[in-house]
Amino acid sequence: MNKSVVNYQLQDQLGIITINNPPVNALSHPVRAGLTEALEQAASDASSAVLIICEGRTFIAGADITEFGKTPQPPHLPDVIEAIESFSKPVVAALHGNALGGGLEVALAAHYRCAIASTKLGLPEVKLGLLPGAGGTQRLPRVVGVEAALDMMTSGAPINASKALDLGLIDKVLEGELETAAIDYAMALIAEGATVRPTSHRVAAVPEASDYYDQYLKKIERKSRGQIAPGYIVELVELSTRTDITAGQAVERERFMACRNSPQASAMQHVFFFYFATSKLPDIPSDTPILPVESVAVIGAGTMGGGIAMCLANAGVPVILVETKQEFLDRGMGVIKGNYATSVKRGRFSQAQADSFLANFSGTTNYADIANVDVVIEAVFENMDVKKEVFAKLDQACKPSCILATNTSYLDVDEIAGATNRPEQVIGAHFFSPANVMKLLEVVRAAKTSPQVVQTFMKLAKKIGKIAVAVRVCNGFVGNRMLKGYGRQAQLCLLEGASPEQVDSAMQDWGMAMGPIAVGDLAGLDIGYRSRRDQGIESRSVKESTLADTLVEMERLGQKSGSGYYRYDPETRQRQNDPAVESLIDEVAATWNVERRELSKDEIVERLVLSLINEGAAILQEGIAARPSDIDIVYLNGYGFPAWRGGPMFYADTLGLSVVVEKLQALQSSTGDACWTPSPLLIELAEAGKPLTSLN
Ligand code: 3H9
């Protein structure tokens, strides 16, 4: 047996199998081999039961992603899992950290399961374009029932230990230190004379409604649009209720292989693999010392500031909220308290947790009170003069080692840093709204930001649960800069003949979470309107923003005012097409001498997606993003790009860069629009026959 990754010892009557395969005890080949050998040893010794437990920060977090795409070496995971389930003595799995994917499948084959309270349990394979391939689709419904199994597997979202206990996924929540509590539990089972309890012998109840599975597919239609794995999962769960595990697993294997060999799985695994790379910056050594962050001040208690403060407080970081007047502070705190109350009502947090988060808040209207904080995150109005004034004051008020971060979605962070005497301590932080929900964070490295400050902020971002992508300064950074061209094409498609509904459904059917026109209505059309005026662009002076300017001036601001590009039902908020907008589009098109015509779905998709790709390539060439995968991570986590297409840069490779260049050139010659000039990087790579992902 490979002693270093799997160890076996007999302690009293208990055989203890300990897995130690940092960082996340993934089921690499030596772990599978070690587990098999340990079971063989336990089969013939004096043990009465076996405990499977992990060292380090987590139980098994799944199959080993570094083995993806390689020829699997025996023993294969389904065989190891079968050996656990058919073991002649009771097997107990003790979980902590994350029991995910193959890890939870191992636990499902054990006869008894216990977990410490902070454990997360899940089958996230669907996020990798896969389905649980080691019996999970057949065992989970037998343990938790059809509905909960479907929810867990089609969403990929983990559940916590208390929910797992309610569902019967674990038998006990352990208190105290993991190993001691797990051994006590296993010894108690031995003392009770507990017997083996193979999961495969259990039967999942058949749902009463005859159209149950059709209804379920309908329910998940929007979230799983375009993906193949969720449909297979539903089919396999249904199978688990009417067949034995051997037959069920045979079909599971076939479906797993179909998923594994699909382009979707390659795309999603590409994203997954490079997701871990985003926190590693090519030019900053990973051992760069980081600065201590014991407390943070957030300037501005509005929607953004409040959301950012909640992320910090939830991660246990004391936060001082700073406002100009007590009444603004009170209002901000009121909203925060309301948000926590809603979360408690929805079961996201317990009252005790919410209370402990709230205890991390304090407030002030006096900058002198933040003299000793380690980090300040400014979240005031998006206006350069206001921000510069705040930064000059912060520079005076805060200790020299304090990091000063500005939350901005497009402003020049170098200019803001220039308002201080410590530009090396200034960094940008583009949070996405709502900040306490959205995971993406663009960390903007200004010209003089020190590596230590960048590293510290990236670590802080991870601590507060963000997916942080480091970017450089330019208007709109990565995400919004690319969005500008994408949004422009959407507007031009409207003028040239498409309706809002046609543009939105083309993009949604292609896989985007929402169409661009509906996103505009959701965000509020006044935001773009204000930003254009801030940039000195006169209302209705630009072809592609004339329609939006006109709508705002008609007080059609989007969902919040009940109408924008669409009308919204005041009760249901359901959107309806509005003939008045159709006529308005005709008028605007006539003003700009645009002849309206029929646009196909394909044309709409091609123009919008190609504009993302071309701008993304320009961003790479300018060094605004360090890697193509960073751009993909931004688009998947902040802009609703379909994960199964891998992100705009990965998708460009699947089209082939020479095809991309040809299409751009064709658009350029048919429209004469400079936006279609192919980025030199695309031409260079296409000529060399290399994909964008070769730059990762
Ligand atoms: C599966 O199981 C399929 C089966 O059904 C098929 C059966 C046939 N393997 O995120 P972190 C590394 S599919 C290898 O910063 P955290 C990661 O690269 C799999 N390595 O930590 C990083 O390395 P480094 C289903 C892995 O504490 C380090 O761990 N499983 C794996 O914030 C730390 O990562 C999943 O989808 C892996 N599977 O979060 C779980 N996972 O330090 C995926 C991580 O060198 N993993 N690493 O950069 C996660 O969600 C998070 O990593 C986890 C820990 C929540 C576990």
mmCIF file of C-alpha atoms in Angstrom, residues 380-392 411 415-416 419:
data_model
loop_
_atom_site.group_PDB
_atom_site.id
_atom_site.type_symbol
_atom_site.label_atom_id
_atom_site.label_comp_id
_atom_site.label_asym_id
_atom_site.label_seq_id
_atom_site.Cartn_x
_atom_site.Cartn_y
_atom_site.Cartn_z
ATOM 1 C CA VAL A 380 -19.135 56.078 -3.243
ATOM 2 C CA PHE A 381 -20.764 57.534 -6.330
ATOM 3 C CA GLU A 382 -19.120 56.591 -9.672
ATOM 4 C CA ASN A 383 -17.648 60.017 -10.389
ATOM 5 C CA MET A 384 -13.963 60.848 -10.768
ATOM 6 C CA ASP A 385 -14.029 64.154 -8.874
ATOM 7 C CA VAL A 386 -15.929 62.660 -5.934
ATOM 8 C CA LYS A 387 -13.581 59.673 -5.785
ATOM 9 C CA LYS A 388 -10.440 61.807 -5.933
ATOM 10 C CA GLU A 389 -11.718 63.959 -3.092
ATOM 11 C CA VAL A 390 -12.420 60.869 -0.959
ATOM 12 C CA PHE A 391 -8.982 59.404 -1.694
ATOM 13 C CA ALA A 392 -7.187 62.629 -0.759
ATOM 14 C CA LEU A 411 -12.931 54.730 -13.904
ATOM 15 C CA GLU A 415 -5.902 58.862 -11.760
ATOM 16 C CA ILE A 416 -7.562 58.017 -8.438
ATOM 17 C CA ALA A 419 -4.873 61.839 -5.606
#
